[in-house]
Short mmCIF file of C-alpha atoms and ligand atoms in Angstrom, two decimals:
data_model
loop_
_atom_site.label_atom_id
_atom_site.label_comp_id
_atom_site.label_asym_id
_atom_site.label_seq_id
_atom_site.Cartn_x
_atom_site.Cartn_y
_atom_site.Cartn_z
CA UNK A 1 113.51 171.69 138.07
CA UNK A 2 110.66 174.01 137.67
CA UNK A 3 110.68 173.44 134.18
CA UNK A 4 110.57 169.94 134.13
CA UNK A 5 107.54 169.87 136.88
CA UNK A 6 105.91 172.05 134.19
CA UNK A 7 106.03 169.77 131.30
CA UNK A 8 105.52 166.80 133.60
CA UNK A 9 102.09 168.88 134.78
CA UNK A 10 101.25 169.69 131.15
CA UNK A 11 101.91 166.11 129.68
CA UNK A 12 99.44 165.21 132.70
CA UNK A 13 96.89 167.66 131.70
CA UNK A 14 97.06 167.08 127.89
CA UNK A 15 96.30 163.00 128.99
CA UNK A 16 93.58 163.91 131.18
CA UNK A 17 92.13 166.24 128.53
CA UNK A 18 92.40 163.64 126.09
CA UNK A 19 90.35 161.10 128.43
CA UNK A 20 93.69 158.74 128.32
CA UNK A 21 95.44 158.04 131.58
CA UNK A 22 98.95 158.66 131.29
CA UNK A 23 100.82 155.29 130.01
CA UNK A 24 97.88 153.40 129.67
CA UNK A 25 98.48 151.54 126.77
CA UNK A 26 102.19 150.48 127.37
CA UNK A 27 104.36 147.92 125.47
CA UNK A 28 107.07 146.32 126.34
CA UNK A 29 110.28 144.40 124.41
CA UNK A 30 111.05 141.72 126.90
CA UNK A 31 113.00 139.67 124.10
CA UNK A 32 114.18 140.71 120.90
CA UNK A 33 116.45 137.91 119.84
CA UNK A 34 116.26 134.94 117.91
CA UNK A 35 117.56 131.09 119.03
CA UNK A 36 121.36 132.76 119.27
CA UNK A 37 121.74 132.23 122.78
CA UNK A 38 123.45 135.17 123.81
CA UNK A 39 122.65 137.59 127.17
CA UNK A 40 121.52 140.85 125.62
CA UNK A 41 118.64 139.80 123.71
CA UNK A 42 116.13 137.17 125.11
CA UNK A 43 113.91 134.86 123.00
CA UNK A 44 110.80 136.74 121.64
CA UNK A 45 108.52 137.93 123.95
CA UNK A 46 106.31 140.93 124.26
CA UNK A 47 104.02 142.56 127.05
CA UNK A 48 101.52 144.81 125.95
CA UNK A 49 99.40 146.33 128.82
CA UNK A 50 96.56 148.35 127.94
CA UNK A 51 94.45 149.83 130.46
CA UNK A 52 93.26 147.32 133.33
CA UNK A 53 95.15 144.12 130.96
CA UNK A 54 98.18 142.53 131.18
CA UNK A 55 99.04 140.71 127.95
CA UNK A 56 102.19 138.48 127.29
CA UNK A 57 102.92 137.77 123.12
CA UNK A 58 105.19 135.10 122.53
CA UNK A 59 107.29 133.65 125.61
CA UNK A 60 110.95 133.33 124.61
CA UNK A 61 113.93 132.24 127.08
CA UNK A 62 114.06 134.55 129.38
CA UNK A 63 110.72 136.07 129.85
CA UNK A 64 110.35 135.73 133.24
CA UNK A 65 113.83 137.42 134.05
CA UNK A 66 112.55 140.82 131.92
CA UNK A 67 109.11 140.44 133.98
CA UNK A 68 110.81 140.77 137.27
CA UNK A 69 113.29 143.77 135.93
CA UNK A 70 110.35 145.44 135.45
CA UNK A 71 108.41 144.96 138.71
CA UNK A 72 105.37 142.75 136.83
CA UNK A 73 104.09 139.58 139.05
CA UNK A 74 103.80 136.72 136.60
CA UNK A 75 100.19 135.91 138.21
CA UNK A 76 99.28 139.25 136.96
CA UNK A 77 99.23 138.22 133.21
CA UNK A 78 95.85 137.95 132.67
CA UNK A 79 96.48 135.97 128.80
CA UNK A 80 99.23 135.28 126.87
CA UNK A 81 99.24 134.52 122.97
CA UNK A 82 101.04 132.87 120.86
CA UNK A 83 102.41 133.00 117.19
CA UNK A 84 103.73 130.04 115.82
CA UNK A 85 105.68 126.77 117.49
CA UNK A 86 109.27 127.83 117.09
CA UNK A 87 111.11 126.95 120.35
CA UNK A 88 112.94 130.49 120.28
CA UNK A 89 108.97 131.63 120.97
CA UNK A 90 107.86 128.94 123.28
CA UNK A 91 110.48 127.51 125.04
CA UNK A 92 109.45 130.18 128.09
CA UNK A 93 106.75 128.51 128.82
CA UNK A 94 106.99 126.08 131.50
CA UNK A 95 109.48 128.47 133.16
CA UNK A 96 106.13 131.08 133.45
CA UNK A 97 103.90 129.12 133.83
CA UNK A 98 105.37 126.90 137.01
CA UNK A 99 107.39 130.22 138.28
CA UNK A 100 104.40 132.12 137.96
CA UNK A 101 102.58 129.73 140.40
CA UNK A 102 105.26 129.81 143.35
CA UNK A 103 103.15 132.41 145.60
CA UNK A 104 106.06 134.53 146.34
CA UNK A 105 105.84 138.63 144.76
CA UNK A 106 107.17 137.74 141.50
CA UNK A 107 104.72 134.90 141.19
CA UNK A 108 101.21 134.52 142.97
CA UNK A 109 99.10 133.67 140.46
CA UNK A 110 95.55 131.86 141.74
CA UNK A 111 93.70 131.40 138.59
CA UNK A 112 94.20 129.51 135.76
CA UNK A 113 97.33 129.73 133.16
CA UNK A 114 95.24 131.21 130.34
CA UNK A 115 97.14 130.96 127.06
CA UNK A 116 95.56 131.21 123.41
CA UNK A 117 97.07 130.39 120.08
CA UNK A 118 97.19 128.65 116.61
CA UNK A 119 95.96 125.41 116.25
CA UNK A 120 98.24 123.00 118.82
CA UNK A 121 98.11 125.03 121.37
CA UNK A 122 95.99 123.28 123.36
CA UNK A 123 98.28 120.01 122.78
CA UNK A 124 101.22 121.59 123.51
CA UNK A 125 100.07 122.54 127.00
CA UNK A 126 98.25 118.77 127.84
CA UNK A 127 101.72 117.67 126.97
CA UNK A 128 103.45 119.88 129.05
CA UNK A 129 101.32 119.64 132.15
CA UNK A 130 102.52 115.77 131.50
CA UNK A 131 106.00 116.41 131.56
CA UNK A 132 105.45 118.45 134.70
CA UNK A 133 103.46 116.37 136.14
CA UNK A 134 106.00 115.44 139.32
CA UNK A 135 106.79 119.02 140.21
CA UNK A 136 102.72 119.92 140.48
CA UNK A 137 102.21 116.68 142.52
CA UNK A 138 105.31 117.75 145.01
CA UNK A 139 104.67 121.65 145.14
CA UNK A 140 100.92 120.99 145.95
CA UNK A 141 101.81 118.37 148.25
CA UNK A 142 105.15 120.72 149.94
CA UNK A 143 104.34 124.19 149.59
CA UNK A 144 100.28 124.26 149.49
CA UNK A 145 99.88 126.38 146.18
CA UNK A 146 96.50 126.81 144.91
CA UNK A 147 95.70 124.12 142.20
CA UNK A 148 93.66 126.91 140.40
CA UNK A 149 96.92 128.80 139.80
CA UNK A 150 98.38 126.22 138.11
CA UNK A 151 95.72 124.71 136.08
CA UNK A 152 96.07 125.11 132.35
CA UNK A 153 93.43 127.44 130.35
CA UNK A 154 94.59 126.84 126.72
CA UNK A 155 92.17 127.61 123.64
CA UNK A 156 93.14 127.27 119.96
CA UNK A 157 91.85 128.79 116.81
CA UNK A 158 92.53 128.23 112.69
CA UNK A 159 91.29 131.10 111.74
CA UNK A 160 91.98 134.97 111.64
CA UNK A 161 89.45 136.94 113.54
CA UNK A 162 89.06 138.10 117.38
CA UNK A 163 90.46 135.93 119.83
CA UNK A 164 90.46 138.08 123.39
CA UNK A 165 87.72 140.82 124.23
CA UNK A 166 88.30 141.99 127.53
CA UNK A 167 87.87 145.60 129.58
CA UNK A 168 88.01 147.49 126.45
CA UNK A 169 91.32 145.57 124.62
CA UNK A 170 90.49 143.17 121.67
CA UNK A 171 92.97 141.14 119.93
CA UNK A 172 92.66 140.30 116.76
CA UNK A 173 95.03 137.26 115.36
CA UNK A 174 95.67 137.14 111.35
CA UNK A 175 97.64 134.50 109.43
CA UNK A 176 101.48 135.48 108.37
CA UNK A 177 103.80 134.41 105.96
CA UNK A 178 106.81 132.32 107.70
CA UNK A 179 106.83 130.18 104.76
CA UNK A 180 105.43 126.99 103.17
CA UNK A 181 106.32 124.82 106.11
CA UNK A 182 106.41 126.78 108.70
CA UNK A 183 102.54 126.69 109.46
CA UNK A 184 100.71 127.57 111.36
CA UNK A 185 102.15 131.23 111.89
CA UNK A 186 100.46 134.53 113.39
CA UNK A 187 100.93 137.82 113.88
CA UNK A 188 98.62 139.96 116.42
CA UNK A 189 96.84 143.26 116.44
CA UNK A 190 95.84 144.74 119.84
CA UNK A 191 93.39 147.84 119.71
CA UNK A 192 92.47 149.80 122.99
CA UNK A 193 90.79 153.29 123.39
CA UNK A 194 91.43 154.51 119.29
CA UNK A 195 94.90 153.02 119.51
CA UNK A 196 96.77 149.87 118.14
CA UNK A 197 99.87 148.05 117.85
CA UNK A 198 100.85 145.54 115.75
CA UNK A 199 103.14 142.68 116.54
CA UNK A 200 104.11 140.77 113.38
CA UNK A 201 105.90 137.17 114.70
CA UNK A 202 107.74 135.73 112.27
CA UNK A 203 107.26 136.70 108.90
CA UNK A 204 108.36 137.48 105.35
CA UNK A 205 106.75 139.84 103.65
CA UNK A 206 102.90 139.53 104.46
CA UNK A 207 99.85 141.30 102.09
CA UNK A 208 97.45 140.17 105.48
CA UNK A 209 99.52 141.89 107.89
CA UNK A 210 100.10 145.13 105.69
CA UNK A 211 96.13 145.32 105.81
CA UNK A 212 95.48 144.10 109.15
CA UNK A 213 98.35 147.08 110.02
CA UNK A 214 96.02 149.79 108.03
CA UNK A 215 95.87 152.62 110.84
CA UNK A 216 97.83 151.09 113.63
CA UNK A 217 99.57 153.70 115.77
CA UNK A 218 102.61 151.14 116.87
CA UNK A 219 104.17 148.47 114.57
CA UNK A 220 106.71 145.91 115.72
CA UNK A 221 108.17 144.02 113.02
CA UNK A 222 110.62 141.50 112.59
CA UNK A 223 113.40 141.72 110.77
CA UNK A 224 116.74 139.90 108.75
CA UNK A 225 119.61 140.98 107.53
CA UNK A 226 122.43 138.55 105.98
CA UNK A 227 126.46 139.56 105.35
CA UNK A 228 125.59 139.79 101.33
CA UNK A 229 129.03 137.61 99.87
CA UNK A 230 128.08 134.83 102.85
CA UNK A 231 124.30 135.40 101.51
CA UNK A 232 125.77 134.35 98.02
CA UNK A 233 127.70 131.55 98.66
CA UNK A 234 125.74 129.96 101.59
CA UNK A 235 122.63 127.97 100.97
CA UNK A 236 121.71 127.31 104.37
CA UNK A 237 121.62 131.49 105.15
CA UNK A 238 119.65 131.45 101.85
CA UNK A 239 116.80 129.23 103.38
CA UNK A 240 116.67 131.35 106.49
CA UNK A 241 116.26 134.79 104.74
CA UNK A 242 113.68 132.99 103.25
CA UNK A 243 111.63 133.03 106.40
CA UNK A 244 112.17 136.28 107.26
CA UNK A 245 111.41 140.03 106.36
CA UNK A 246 114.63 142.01 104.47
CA UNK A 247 114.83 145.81 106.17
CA UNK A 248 114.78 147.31 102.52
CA UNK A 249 110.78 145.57 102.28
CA UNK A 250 110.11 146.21 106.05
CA UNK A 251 110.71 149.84 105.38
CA UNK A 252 108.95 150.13 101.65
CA UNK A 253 106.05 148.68 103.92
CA UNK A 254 106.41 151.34 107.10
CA UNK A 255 106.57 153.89 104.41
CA UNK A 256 103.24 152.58 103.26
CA UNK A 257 101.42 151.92 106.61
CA UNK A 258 103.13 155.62 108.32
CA UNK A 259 102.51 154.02 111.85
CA UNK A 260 103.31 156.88 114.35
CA UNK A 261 106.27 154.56 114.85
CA UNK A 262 107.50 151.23 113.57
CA UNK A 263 109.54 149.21 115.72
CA UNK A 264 111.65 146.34 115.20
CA UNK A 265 112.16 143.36 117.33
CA UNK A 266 113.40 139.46 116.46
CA UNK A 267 116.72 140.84 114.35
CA UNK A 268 118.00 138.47 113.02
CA UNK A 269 121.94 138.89 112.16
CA UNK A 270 123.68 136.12 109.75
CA UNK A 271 127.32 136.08 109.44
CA UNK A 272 130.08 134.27 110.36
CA UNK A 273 134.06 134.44 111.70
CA UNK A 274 134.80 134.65 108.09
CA UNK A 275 132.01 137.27 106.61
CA UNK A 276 131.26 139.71 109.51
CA UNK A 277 127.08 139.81 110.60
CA UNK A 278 126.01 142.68 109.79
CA UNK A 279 124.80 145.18 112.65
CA UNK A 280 122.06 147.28 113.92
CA UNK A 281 123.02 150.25 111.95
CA UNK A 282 123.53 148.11 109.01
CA UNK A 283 119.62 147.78 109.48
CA UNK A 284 118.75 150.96 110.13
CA UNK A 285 120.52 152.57 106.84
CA UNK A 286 118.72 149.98 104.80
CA UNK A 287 115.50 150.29 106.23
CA UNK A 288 115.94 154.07 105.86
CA UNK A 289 116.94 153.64 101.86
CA UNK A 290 112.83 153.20 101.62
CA UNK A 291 111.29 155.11 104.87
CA UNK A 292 112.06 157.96 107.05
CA UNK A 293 109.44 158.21 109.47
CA UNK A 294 109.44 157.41 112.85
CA UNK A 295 111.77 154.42 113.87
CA UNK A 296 112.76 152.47 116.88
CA UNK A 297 115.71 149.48 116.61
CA UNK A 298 114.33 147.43 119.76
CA UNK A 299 116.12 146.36 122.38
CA UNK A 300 115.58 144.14 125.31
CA UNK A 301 113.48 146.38 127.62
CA UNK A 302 112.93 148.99 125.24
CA UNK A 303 109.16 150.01 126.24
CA UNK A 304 106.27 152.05 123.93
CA UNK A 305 104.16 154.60 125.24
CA UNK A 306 101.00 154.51 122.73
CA UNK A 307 99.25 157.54 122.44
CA UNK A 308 96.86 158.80 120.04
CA UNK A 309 98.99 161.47 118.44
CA UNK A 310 102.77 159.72 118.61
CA UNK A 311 104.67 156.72 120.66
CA UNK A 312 106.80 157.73 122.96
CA UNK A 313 109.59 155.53 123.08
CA UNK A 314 111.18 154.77 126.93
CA UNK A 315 114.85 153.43 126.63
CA UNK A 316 114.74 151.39 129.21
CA UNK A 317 111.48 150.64 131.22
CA UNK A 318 113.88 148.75 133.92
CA UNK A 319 115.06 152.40 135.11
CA UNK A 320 112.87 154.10 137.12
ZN1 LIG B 401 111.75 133.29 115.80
ZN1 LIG B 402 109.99 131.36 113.65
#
């Protein structure tokens, strides 16, 4: 007891010494699957919040269920980015963006749905304030919600550069490599107070994010992994693990970056009845066959504490 209170007061002390507030650059895993729709690991989504901002990457099924195990309002998003236009990374949307404007706890937001991404970003929000176009008329009209909470607030950009400088937290988008016809496609670096993370979207193998990645304390990373005799004999698995990053070049490029800890997130598994998928550890010794630093195999609520001199990694940030 005393002990712990001791390292509890010295962890608080080192923080305050350090001029960083205890968790305040936080990440959080709300999805780490892929289109399988299965309950353990929601579609892509992850919060980063970094001192006074709240900042949603990607919105996968689900997102809104992981929000609310964690005790974050929707309305309290102040942005939320996205990669590329694959549904296992968007199809969250109208769920936060109409849940999120119900003025109930989990809810309650009053300004306007702020999202920023790739070019079509814009569209894909005109179009989907069409398609809701019914339930804003009758919720306005029934419950009285503010119309600011529900207006839309979408930007696009074609470029790599800045794209959100707010309170001290800049994001910076650069171009990935999801492959010839999967375009556009981004990953994300988010810098706050001397630290970073790194949130890679969909990707192969990608010389702009390795040097966009130069110095970032926290790298999340895709990853792929295919049962190697299905692999062989199975063109369509072929064409996938084309899109994706292998764990044996995801680790030859944590060994080059030495984050003080690579993450991944978006595993995808190929297999079938016939040729097991292969699993998490199957990752893990693969990845290590090329890096042994510091290494976290996500998980759905699997939360990041980023300081300057290591990321601590929280199991669970549902658990109190
Ligand atoms: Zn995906
Ligand atoms: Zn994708």
């Amino acid at each position: 007891m005393r002990i712990g209170w001791c390292f509890a007061f010295l962890s608080a002390c080192i923080a305050a010494a350090s001029g960083a507030r205890a968790q305040d650059f936080k990440v959080t895993l709300l999805g780490t699957g892929t289109p399988f729709p299965v309950p353990d690991r929601f579609g892509a989504a992850t919060l980063v919040e970094a001192g006074q901002e709240k900042l949603l990457f990607d919105v996968g099924r689900g997102a809104t269920i992981r929000l609310n195990q964690i005790s974050v309002p929707i309305g309290a998003l102040n942005a939320v980015f996205l990669t590329h236009f694959h549904s296992d990374h968007t199809s969250g949307i109208p769920d936060l963006w109409l849940t999120g404007w119900i003025q109930r706890y989990y809810g309650n937001r009053k300004n306007p749905f702020r999202i920023i991404g790739p070019t079509g970003t814009v569209a894909l929000m005109q179009n989907l304030e069409r398609a809701y176009a019914d339930d804003i008329r009758i919720r306005y009209a029934d419950e009285k919600n503010p119309m600011e909470g529900v207006a839309i607030a979408p930007s696009d950009y074609a470029n790599d550069g800045v794209v959100y400088d707010r309170n001290g937290v800049k994001v910076t988008a650069f171009e990935v490599n999801h492959g010839d016809l999967i375009k556009p496609a981004y990953g994300y670096r988010v810098d706050y107070d001397g630290r970073s993370v790194v949130i890679s979207g969909d990707t192969k193998y990608s010389e702009n994010l390795e040097q966009h990645a130069q110095g970032a304390t926290l790298v999340i990373h895709e990853v792929a992994m295919a049962n190697q005799e299905y692999y062989d004999k199975t063109p369509v698995v072929q064409y996938i693990m084309a899109h994706h990053i292998t764990p044996e070049e995801a680790g030859a490029l944590f060994a080059r970056l030495q984050p003080k800890l690579a993450a991944y997130t978006h595993l995808v598994f190929l297999g079938s009845p016939a040729y097991p998928a292969p699993r998490v550890a199957d990752v893990e010794r693969k990845t290590r066959e090329k890096y042994a630093g510091p290494l976290a195999l996500g998980t759905d609520l699997m939360a990041f504490d980023v300081r300057r001199d290591e990321v601590i990694v929280i199991p669970d940030a549902s658990k109190k």
